[in-house]
Short mmCIF file of C-alpha atoms and ligand atoms in Angstrom, two decimals:
data_model
loop_
_atom_site.label_atom_id
_atom_site.label_comp_id
_atom_site.label_asym_id
_atom_site.label_seq_id
_atom_site.Cartn_x
_atom_site.Cartn_y
_atom_site.Cartn_z
CA MET A 1 -10.55 -4.74 -93.31
CA LYS A 2 -10.71 -4.49 -97.08
CA ILE A 3 -13.68 -6.15 -98.83
CA TYR A 4 -12.81 -7.65 -102.10
CA ASN A 5 -14.66 -7.09 -105.49
CA TYR A 6 -14.52 -9.44 -108.47
CA LYS A 7 -15.38 -7.30 -111.43
CA LYS A 8 -12.85 -9.05 -113.84
CA SER A 9 -13.59 -12.62 -112.54
CA HIS A 10 -17.25 -12.12 -113.06
CA ALA A 11 -16.89 -10.41 -116.60
CA LEU A 12 -14.72 -13.45 -117.66
CA PHE A 13 -17.43 -15.82 -116.36
CA LYS A 14 -20.00 -14.05 -118.50
CA LYS A 15 -17.87 -14.75 -121.49
CA ALA A 16 -17.23 -18.20 -120.51
CA ALA A 17 -20.77 -19.06 -120.26
CA GLU A 18 -21.53 -18.32 -123.82
CA ILE A 19 -18.59 -20.88 -125.16
CA ILE A 20 -18.18 -23.38 -122.23
CA PRO A 21 -21.13 -25.50 -120.94
CA CYS A 22 -22.16 -23.96 -117.55
CA GLY A 23 -19.31 -21.47 -117.89
CA ILE A 24 -17.41 -23.34 -115.30
CA TYR A 25 -18.72 -27.03 -114.80
CA GLY A 26 -18.33 -29.61 -112.14
CA HIS A 27 -16.98 -29.00 -108.61
CA TYR A 28 -15.59 -25.64 -109.70
CA SER A 29 -19.10 -24.49 -110.80
CA PRO A 30 -20.15 -21.19 -108.99
CA SER A 31 -23.49 -22.82 -108.27
CA PRO A 32 -22.81 -24.09 -104.66
CA LEU A 33 -20.99 -20.73 -103.73
CA VAL A 34 -23.72 -18.75 -101.98
CA PRO A 35 -23.80 -15.95 -102.83
CA ALA A 36 -21.66 -16.42 -105.91
CA THR A 37 -21.09 -12.59 -105.84
CA ALA A 38 -18.88 -13.10 -102.86
CA TYR A 39 -16.47 -15.42 -104.78
CA PRO A 40 -13.73 -15.16 -107.30
CA PHE A 41 -13.90 -17.60 -110.36
CA TYR A 42 -10.48 -17.42 -111.85
CA THR A 43 -7.14 -17.64 -110.28
CA ALA A 44 -4.46 -15.75 -111.91
CA LYS A 45 -1.41 -17.23 -109.88
CA ALA A 46 -0.64 -19.24 -106.73
CA LYS A 47 2.14 -19.64 -104.28
CA GLY A 48 2.33 -21.66 -100.93
CA SER A 49 -0.89 -21.38 -99.17
CA ARG A 50 -2.11 -18.50 -101.33
CA ILE A 51 -3.93 -17.77 -104.59
CA TRP A 52 -4.46 -14.41 -106.32
CA ASP A 53 -7.54 -14.02 -108.45
CA VAL A 54 -7.61 -12.03 -111.80
CA ASP A 55 -8.73 -8.85 -109.92
CA GLY A 56 -5.54 -9.07 -107.92
CA ASN A 57 -7.17 -10.16 -104.55
CA GLU A 58 -5.10 -12.42 -102.46
CA PHE A 59 -6.47 -15.36 -100.54
CA ILE A 60 -5.35 -17.82 -97.99
CA ASP A 61 -6.61 -20.98 -99.70
CA TYR A 62 -8.53 -23.35 -97.65
CA MET A 63 -9.84 -25.40 -100.48
CA CYS A 64 -6.43 -26.32 -102.02
CA ALA A 65 -7.92 -26.99 -105.27
CA TYR A 66 -10.43 -29.10 -103.65
CA GLY A 67 -7.52 -31.33 -102.21
CA PRO A 68 -4.73 -31.71 -104.72
CA MET A 69 -2.55 -29.00 -103.25
CA VAL A 70 -0.91 -30.54 -100.21
CA THR A 71 2.61 -29.25 -99.88
CA GLY A 72 2.11 -25.66 -101.11
CA TYR A 73 1.51 -24.22 -104.54
CA GLY A 74 4.92 -24.23 -106.51
CA ASN A 75 6.64 -26.17 -103.78
CA PRO A 76 10.28 -26.02 -105.01
CA LYS A 77 11.21 -29.57 -104.32
CA ILE A 78 8.20 -31.08 -106.24
CA GLU A 79 8.64 -28.44 -109.03
CA ALA A 80 12.38 -29.28 -109.28
CA ALA A 81 11.54 -33.05 -109.69
CA ALA A 82 8.93 -32.39 -112.22
CA ALA A 83 11.11 -29.95 -114.22
CA LYS A 84 14.05 -32.53 -114.31
CA GLN A 85 11.71 -35.25 -115.49
CA ASN A 86 10.31 -32.82 -118.17
CA LYS A 87 13.75 -32.39 -119.53
CA LEU A 88 14.11 -35.94 -120.18
CA GLY A 89 10.59 -36.59 -121.44
CA ASN A 90 7.05 -36.70 -120.30
CA CYS A 91 4.50 -38.43 -122.61
CA THR A 92 6.56 -40.79 -124.73
CA THR A 93 6.46 -44.04 -126.75
CA ALA A 94 7.36 -46.62 -124.08
CA VAL A 95 7.00 -46.35 -120.47
CA PRO A 96 9.24 -44.12 -118.31
CA PRO A 97 11.39 -45.99 -115.64
CA ILE A 98 10.13 -43.73 -112.99
CA MET A 99 6.79 -45.52 -113.14
CA VAL A 100 8.48 -48.59 -111.59
CA GLU A 101 10.15 -46.40 -109.05
CA LEU A 102 7.02 -44.83 -107.97
CA ALA A 103 5.18 -48.27 -107.72
CA GLU A 104 8.08 -49.60 -105.54
CA TYR A 105 7.92 -46.53 -103.17
CA MET A 106 4.02 -46.85 -102.90
CA THR A 107 4.23 -50.55 -102.23
CA ASP A 108 6.83 -49.98 -99.57
CA LEU A 109 4.81 -47.17 -97.94
CA ILE A 110 1.51 -48.61 -97.90
CA PRO A 111 1.15 -51.93 -95.81
CA CYS A 112 -1.93 -53.02 -97.97
CA ALA A 113 -0.38 -52.49 -101.23
CA ASP A 114 1.54 -55.19 -103.21
CA TRP A 115 1.00 -53.53 -106.46
CA ALA A 116 0.26 -50.02 -107.88
CA PHE A 117 -1.63 -48.91 -110.99
CA PHE A 118 -1.57 -45.38 -112.34
CA ALA A 119 -4.15 -43.18 -114.11
CA LYS A 120 -5.17 -39.49 -114.04
CA ASN A 121 -8.30 -38.82 -112.24
CA GLY A 122 -9.93 -40.24 -109.14
CA GLY A 123 -12.80 -41.59 -111.11
CA ASP A 124 -10.48 -43.57 -113.31
CA VAL A 125 -9.22 -45.63 -110.40
CA THR A 126 -12.71 -45.91 -108.47
CA ASN A 127 -13.91 -47.33 -111.65
CA TYR A 128 -11.15 -49.53 -112.26
CA ALA A 129 -11.14 -50.85 -108.64
CA VAL A 130 -14.94 -51.99 -109.26
CA MET A 131 -14.08 -53.72 -112.45
CA VAL A 132 -11.05 -55.42 -110.72
CA ALA A 133 -13.42 -56.53 -107.91
CA ARG A 134 -15.99 -57.72 -110.56
CA ALA A 135 -13.31 -59.68 -112.57
CA ALA A 136 -12.04 -61.29 -109.35
CA THR A 137 -15.53 -62.32 -107.88
CA GLY A 138 -17.46 -62.93 -111.18
CA ARG A 139 -20.26 -60.97 -109.34
CA ASP A 140 -22.03 -57.83 -110.39
CA LYS A 141 -23.32 -55.86 -107.36
CA ILE A 142 -21.62 -52.76 -105.98
CA LEU A 143 -22.32 -51.84 -102.25
CA MET A 144 -21.84 -48.26 -101.55
CA ILE A 145 -22.57 -45.59 -98.85
CA SER A 146 -25.56 -43.13 -99.53
CA GLY A 147 -24.02 -39.69 -100.08
CA GLY A 148 -20.75 -41.07 -100.84
CA TYR A 149 -18.90 -39.76 -103.91
CA HIS A 150 -16.80 -41.77 -106.20
CA GLY A 151 -16.56 -39.64 -109.39
CA VAL A 152 -18.74 -39.05 -112.45
CA SER A 153 -19.19 -42.42 -114.21
CA PRO A 154 -22.91 -42.95 -114.54
CA TRP A 155 -22.94 -45.91 -111.91
CA MET A 156 -21.28 -43.28 -109.42
CA GLN A 157 -24.05 -40.56 -110.09
CA THR A 158 -27.24 -40.17 -108.45
CA ALA A 159 -30.21 -41.78 -110.14
CA GLY A 160 -32.23 -39.15 -112.02
CA HIS A 161 -29.37 -37.02 -112.88
CA HIS A 162 -29.00 -35.80 -116.38
CA GLY A 163 -27.58 -38.58 -118.64
CA VAL A 164 -27.94 -41.21 -115.95
CA MET A 165 -30.17 -44.22 -116.85
CA ASP A 166 -31.93 -46.37 -114.41
CA ASP A 167 -29.83 -49.35 -115.95
CA ASP A 168 -26.59 -47.75 -115.03
CA LYS A 169 -27.51 -47.81 -111.40
CA LYS A 170 -29.21 -51.29 -111.25
CA ASN A 171 -26.27 -53.09 -109.67
CA VAL A 172 -25.52 -50.38 -107.26
CA ILE A 173 -26.97 -50.68 -103.70
CA ALA A 174 -26.55 -47.67 -101.32
CA ILE A 175 -26.79 -48.06 -97.61
CA LYS A 176 -26.34 -45.79 -94.42
CA TRP A 177 -22.99 -45.00 -93.16
CA ASN A 178 -22.16 -46.45 -89.81
CA ASP A 179 -25.11 -48.96 -89.98
CA ILE A 180 -23.74 -52.41 -89.51
CA ALA A 181 -27.24 -54.03 -89.09
CA GLN A 182 -28.13 -52.61 -92.56
CA PHE A 183 -24.89 -53.75 -93.97
CA GLU A 184 -25.39 -57.42 -92.73
CA LYS A 185 -28.96 -57.36 -93.87
CA THR A 186 -28.08 -56.30 -97.31
CA VAL A 187 -25.36 -58.76 -97.59
CA SER A 188 -27.64 -61.68 -96.63
CA GLU A 189 -30.35 -60.51 -99.03
CA ASN A 190 -27.78 -60.52 -101.83
CA LYS A 191 -25.73 -63.46 -100.95
CA GLY A 192 -23.17 -64.35 -103.47
CA LYS A 193 -23.97 -61.33 -105.73
CA ILE A 194 -21.93 -58.43 -104.21
CA ALA A 195 -18.65 -57.92 -105.70
CA CYS A 196 -17.37 -55.11 -103.61
CA PHE A 197 -18.01 -52.58 -100.89
CA ILE A 198 -16.65 -49.04 -101.85
CA SER A 199 -16.49 -46.34 -99.35
CA SER A 200 -14.32 -43.48 -98.06
CA PRO A 201 -12.56 -44.28 -94.81
CA TYR A 202 -14.79 -41.85 -93.08
CA HIS A 203 -17.96 -40.31 -94.46
CA HIS A 204 -17.38 -36.77 -95.95
CA PRO A 205 -20.47 -35.90 -97.75
CA VAL A 206 -21.35 -32.26 -98.83
CA PHE A 207 -23.74 -29.90 -97.23
CA CYS A 208 -23.71 -32.04 -93.95
CA ASP A 209 -21.66 -32.98 -90.93
CA ASN A 210 -18.83 -35.43 -91.64
CA GLU A 211 -18.59 -38.58 -89.63
CA TYR A 212 -15.72 -40.70 -88.40
CA PRO A 213 -16.51 -44.54 -88.30
CA ALA A 214 -18.01 -45.68 -85.07
CA ASP A 215 -15.92 -47.85 -82.84
CA GLY A 216 -15.56 -51.27 -84.40
CA TYR A 217 -17.44 -50.33 -87.61
CA TRP A 218 -14.66 -50.93 -89.99
CA GLN A 219 -13.53 -54.12 -87.96
CA SER A 220 -17.07 -55.56 -88.39
CA ILE A 221 -17.17 -54.61 -92.09
CA GLU A 222 -13.93 -56.54 -92.57
CA LYS A 223 -15.17 -59.63 -90.81
CA ILE A 224 -18.39 -59.71 -92.81
CA CYS A 225 -16.45 -59.00 -96.20
CA ARG A 226 -13.95 -61.81 -95.56
CA ARG A 227 -16.63 -64.18 -94.45
CA GLU A 228 -18.68 -63.38 -97.90
CA GLY A 229 -15.82 -62.81 -100.29
CA ILE A 230 -16.65 -59.16 -100.76
CA VAL A 231 -13.65 -56.92 -101.93
CA ILE A 232 -13.23 -53.91 -99.72
CA ILE A 233 -12.48 -50.81 -101.80
CA THR A 234 -11.26 -47.78 -99.62
CA ASP A 235 -11.70 -44.52 -101.65
CA ASP A 236 -8.98 -42.57 -100.18
CA ILE A 237 -8.96 -39.86 -103.00
CA ARG A 238 -10.04 -37.07 -100.72
CA ALA A 239 -8.58 -38.12 -97.26
CA GLY A 240 -5.52 -40.03 -98.70
CA PHE A 241 -2.13 -38.69 -97.08
CA ARG A 242 -4.08 -36.07 -94.96
CA LEU A 243 -4.71 -38.63 -92.13
CA ASP A 244 -1.74 -41.15 -92.41
CA MET A 245 0.94 -41.74 -95.04
CA ARG A 246 0.30 -45.64 -94.81
CA GLY A 247 -3.37 -45.21 -95.90
CA SER A 248 -6.35 -43.85 -93.97
CA ASN A 249 -7.42 -47.49 -93.40
CA GLU A 250 -4.31 -47.88 -91.12
CA PHE A 251 -5.52 -44.74 -89.23
CA PHE A 252 -8.78 -46.36 -88.64
CA GLY A 253 -7.31 -49.88 -88.08
CA TYR A 254 -8.49 -52.17 -90.91
CA LYS A 255 -7.25 -53.75 -93.94
CA SER A 256 -8.31 -52.83 -97.38
CA ASP A 257 -8.10 -55.09 -100.40
CA LEU A 258 -7.89 -52.04 -102.92
CA ILE A 259 -7.12 -48.35 -102.22
CA CYS A 260 -7.91 -45.41 -104.49
CA TYR A 261 -5.69 -42.42 -104.50
CA CYS A 262 -5.57 -39.05 -106.37
CA LYS A 263 -5.82 -35.70 -104.65
CA ALA A 264 -2.83 -35.25 -102.51
CA LEU A 265 -0.46 -37.61 -104.44
CA ALA A 266 1.43 -35.24 -106.67
CA ASN A 267 0.63 -31.82 -105.16
CA GLY A 268 -1.50 -30.72 -108.13
CA TYR A 269 0.07 -32.89 -110.95
CA PRO A 270 -2.44 -34.98 -112.76
CA ILE A 271 -2.03 -38.64 -111.44
CA SER A 272 -4.06 -41.14 -109.58
CA ALA A 273 -3.27 -44.65 -108.36
CA LEU A 274 -4.98 -47.98 -107.40
CA VAL A 275 -2.95 -50.04 -105.06
CA GLY A 276 -4.01 -53.51 -103.97
CA SER A 277 -3.28 -56.89 -102.44
CA LYS A 278 -1.44 -59.71 -104.03
CA ASP A 279 -4.48 -61.90 -104.50
CA LEU A 280 -6.12 -59.23 -106.65
CA MET A 281 -3.15 -58.71 -108.94
CA ASN A 282 -4.13 -61.45 -111.40
CA ALA A 283 -7.64 -59.91 -111.72
CA ALA A 284 -6.12 -56.39 -112.03
CA SER A 285 -3.91 -57.68 -114.93
CA LYS A 286 -6.80 -59.12 -116.87
CA VAL A 287 -8.96 -55.94 -116.81
CA PHE A 288 -8.19 -53.82 -119.91
CA TYR A 289 -7.83 -50.33 -118.72
CA THR A 290 -5.77 -47.43 -120.15
CA GLY A 291 -5.65 -43.69 -121.19
CA SER A 292 -3.57 -41.45 -123.52
CA TYR A 293 -1.76 -39.67 -120.72
CA TRP A 294 -1.62 -42.31 -118.00
CA PHE A 295 2.19 -43.03 -118.60
CA SER A 296 3.18 -39.43 -118.47
CA ALA A 297 6.31 -39.24 -116.60
CA VAL A 298 6.25 -35.69 -115.24
CA PRO A 299 3.36 -36.42 -112.66
CA MET A 300 4.98 -39.55 -111.67
CA ALA A 301 8.17 -37.63 -110.76
CA ALA A 302 6.06 -34.99 -108.80
CA ALA A 303 4.12 -37.85 -107.04
CA LEU A 304 7.47 -39.48 -105.98
CA ALA A 305 9.02 -36.20 -104.83
CA ASN A 306 5.76 -35.21 -103.02
CA LEU A 307 5.43 -38.57 -101.09
CA LYS A 308 8.88 -38.46 -100.00
CA GLU A 309 8.64 -34.90 -98.84
CA MET A 310 5.33 -35.75 -97.01
CA LYS A 311 6.98 -38.82 -95.36
CA ARG A 312 10.09 -36.85 -94.34
CA THR A 313 8.15 -34.10 -92.70
CA ASN A 314 5.36 -36.41 -91.37
CA ALA A 315 2.85 -34.21 -93.26
CA PRO A 316 -0.32 -35.68 -92.00
CA ALA A 317 0.54 -35.23 -88.38
CA PHE A 318 1.46 -31.50 -89.03
CA MET A 319 -1.75 -30.88 -91.03
CA LEU A 320 -3.86 -32.54 -88.30
CA LYS A 321 -2.04 -30.13 -85.69
CA GLN A 322 -2.34 -26.98 -87.77
CA GLY A 323 -6.10 -27.84 -88.41
CA GLU A 324 -6.77 -28.43 -84.76
CA LYS A 325 -5.03 -25.19 -83.87
CA LEU A 326 -6.99 -23.14 -86.52
CA LEU A 327 -10.30 -24.60 -85.71
CA ASN A 328 -10.14 -24.56 -81.81
CA SER A 329 -9.78 -20.82 -81.92
CA MET A 330 -12.30 -20.45 -84.68
CA VAL A 331 -14.92 -22.04 -82.50
CA LYS A 332 -14.08 -19.65 -79.59
CA ILE A 333 -14.34 -16.70 -81.68
CA ALA A 334 -17.71 -17.81 -82.97
CA SER A 335 -18.97 -18.25 -79.45
CA ASN A 336 -17.88 -14.66 -78.48
CA TYR A 337 -20.58 -13.68 -81.14
CA GLY A 338 -23.21 -16.20 -79.75
CA TYR A 339 -22.58 -18.60 -82.60
CA ASP A 340 -22.10 -22.28 -82.45
CA LEU A 341 -19.56 -23.27 -85.07
CA LYS A 342 -19.61 -26.99 -85.29
CA VAL A 343 -16.58 -28.69 -86.66
CA SER A 344 -16.74 -32.40 -88.11
CA GLY A 345 -14.34 -34.76 -89.95
CA ALA A 346 -10.66 -34.66 -89.91
CA PRO A 347 -8.91 -31.42 -88.66
CA SER A 348 -6.85 -31.59 -91.82
CA MET A 349 -9.96 -31.87 -93.87
CA PRO A 350 -12.79 -30.14 -91.63
CA TYR A 351 -16.45 -29.57 -92.50
CA LEU A 352 -17.94 -26.68 -90.49
CA ARG A 353 -21.34 -25.52 -89.95
CA ILE A 354 -22.93 -22.68 -87.79
CA THR A 355 -25.69 -24.70 -86.08
CA ASN A 356 -27.74 -21.54 -85.05
CA ASP A 357 -29.46 -21.75 -88.36
CA PRO A 358 -30.18 -25.25 -89.76
CA SER A 359 -31.03 -23.84 -93.21
CA LEU A 360 -27.20 -23.14 -93.73
CA MET A 361 -28.10 -19.76 -94.90
CA LEU A 362 -26.14 -17.98 -91.89
CA HIS A 363 -23.35 -20.39 -92.39
CA GLN A 364 -23.20 -19.27 -96.20
CA GLU A 365 -23.29 -15.65 -95.27
CA TRP A 366 -20.30 -16.21 -92.91
CA CYS A 367 -18.20 -18.13 -95.40
CA ALA A 368 -18.86 -15.51 -98.06
CA GLU A 369 -17.86 -12.76 -95.59
CA CYS A 370 -14.56 -14.69 -94.93
CA THR A 371 -13.83 -14.98 -98.27
CA LYS A 372 -14.50 -11.29 -99.16
CA ARG A 373 -11.72 -10.70 -96.69
CA GLY A 374 -9.25 -13.19 -97.99
CA ALA A 375 -9.80 -16.50 -96.31
CA TYR A 376 -11.22 -18.64 -99.10
CA PHE A 377 -13.92 -20.98 -97.57
CA THR A 378 -16.74 -22.82 -99.17
CA SER A 379 -19.88 -23.52 -97.05
CA HIS A 380 -20.95 -26.65 -98.70
CA HIS A 381 -17.74 -28.71 -98.69
CA ASN A 382 -15.02 -29.83 -96.27
CA TRP A 383 -11.98 -27.60 -96.47
CA PHE A 384 -8.44 -28.67 -96.72
CA ILE A 385 -5.13 -27.83 -94.77
CA SER A 386 -1.88 -28.07 -96.39
CA THR A 387 1.67 -28.12 -94.96
CA ALA A 388 2.00 -24.71 -96.36
CA HIS A 389 -0.61 -23.31 -93.92
CA ASP A 390 1.73 -21.79 -91.40
CA ASP A 391 0.98 -20.01 -88.01
CA LYS A 392 1.11 -16.64 -89.90
CA ASP A 393 -1.78 -17.89 -92.11
CA ILE A 394 -3.71 -19.22 -89.03
CA LYS A 395 -3.30 -15.98 -87.16
CA LYS A 396 -4.56 -13.90 -90.16
CA THR A 397 -7.37 -16.16 -90.61
CA TRP A 398 -8.57 -15.70 -87.07
CA ASP A 399 -8.63 -11.91 -87.78
CA ILE A 400 -10.74 -12.42 -90.64
CA VAL A 401 -12.98 -14.84 -89.01
CA ASP A 402 -13.56 -12.37 -86.27
CA ASP A 403 -14.30 -9.54 -88.66
CA ALA A 404 -16.77 -11.83 -90.64
CA PHE A 405 -18.55 -12.72 -87.57
CA LYS A 406 -18.90 -9.12 -86.73
CA ALA A 407 -20.32 -8.35 -89.99
CA ILE A 408 -23.04 -11.17 -89.85
CA LYS A 409 -23.87 -10.02 -86.40
CA LYS A 410 -24.30 -6.56 -87.69
CA LYS A 411 -26.50 -7.79 -90.59
CA PHE A 412 -28.80 -10.34 -88.58
CA GLY A 413 -28.65 -8.97 -85.01
CA ASP A 414 -29.95 -11.35 -82.50
CA GLU A 415 -32.06 -13.12 -85.19
CA PHE A 416 -30.12 -16.34 -84.93
CA GLN A 417 -28.89 -16.29 -81.27
CA LEU A 418 -29.17 -19.65 -79.54
C1 PLP B 501 -13.98 -39.39 -102.29
C2 PLP B 501 -13.84 -39.05 -103.68
N1 PLP B 501 -13.79 -40.15 -104.62
C3 PLP B 501 -13.76 -39.95 -106.04
C4 PLP B 501 -13.60 -38.62 -106.49
C5 PLP B 501 -13.38 -38.45 -107.89
O1 PLP B 501 -12.26 -37.91 -108.33
P1 PLP B 501 -12.09 -37.08 -109.70
O2 PLP B 501 -12.78 -35.95 -109.49
O3 PLP B 501 -10.66 -36.87 -109.65
O4 PLP B 501 -12.46 -38.10 -110.77
C6 PLP B 501 -13.49 -37.50 -105.58
C7 PLP B 501 -13.33 -36.07 -105.94
O5 PLP B 501 -13.72 -35.21 -105.42
C8 PLP B 501 -13.59 -37.91 -104.24
O6 PLP B 501 -13.65 -36.85 -103.29
#
């Protein structure tokens, strides 16, 4: 099997590091890619489930741009809708009518949604959701889950991070996932002060196993929040439309007051949405919140076409099925070599870890070996399945996975055998 090299990618990064902070910053930064020498840094083109880097290497992309690609790069239906709108206009004075059409479609699709508000990035709408909850309740405290990620505003970041002040975090209380007793205790210690509980529908942190809600978890949360007047904000930015078209809260059987969407909304076009219940619409109207590109019509047209296509094909069910198919055999291949490959989270958004080595070093080595053979896997973050990942991709991935296990077995011998 061919082993890739990344001469052009890495040369470009060297140049970038002199003129761009970090060279590549944020979640695209090479720093969690271990070893970084095993990864490409620059995509030259993309189509369907594949990306090609600037060195001409082809990858089956299991990161899907960290979530936004959901119906295949360059999906003709979505591209046609975007191109049609672009001909009419994109960023214009006065709002495009497609905004109303998209809001209508989303409020029909999502049972908890009586209204929809559009922005660009996920962090725009998680921040707005908290402002709406504060405006509605007149309270200042935000309850969240430790290790949960909601964007890069200072209140969302970890205390002690560069540029984050203690004051930014003073109204944020972080508690453990799936711990109702701690939730109840925190609420009673802060009675009448908590505006909202913001959480993803299931826990998908980086570098560790992802966790579904325990039986009755969300239902207990819902009961406490209703009793105490706390607004429930579901951060569905990552899992949204990869579990259920109606919202991941429906998948787990609870009602949410506000739901944040972004990644899978428009197959890569920049748009995010906050949807909410009727009783919060007045508060949402009062909060001043806007941006230069938030009324752009092309991403709205792409979102509408993408949602319709996903609904027509029952995309979440397909991605869950394809994910399960891919992962079940990968676990078997791993065991043939004496490795325990643990899968957690949704099969359409799985996090994997080789348990033989808790330091994750072996897992990093294996993900790197897969990537160098054409299956782009990160070791620290959940992967993403799209509707473009077909059986041919899956079969090719199994071959790559097998060869990569062979390579790490050769390198480490019996060192990490259970
Ligand atoms: C669960 C969750 N919330 C919020 C965000 C922030 O979204 P964005 O990076 O688009 O601002 C992300 C991004 O990864 C996310 O995964």
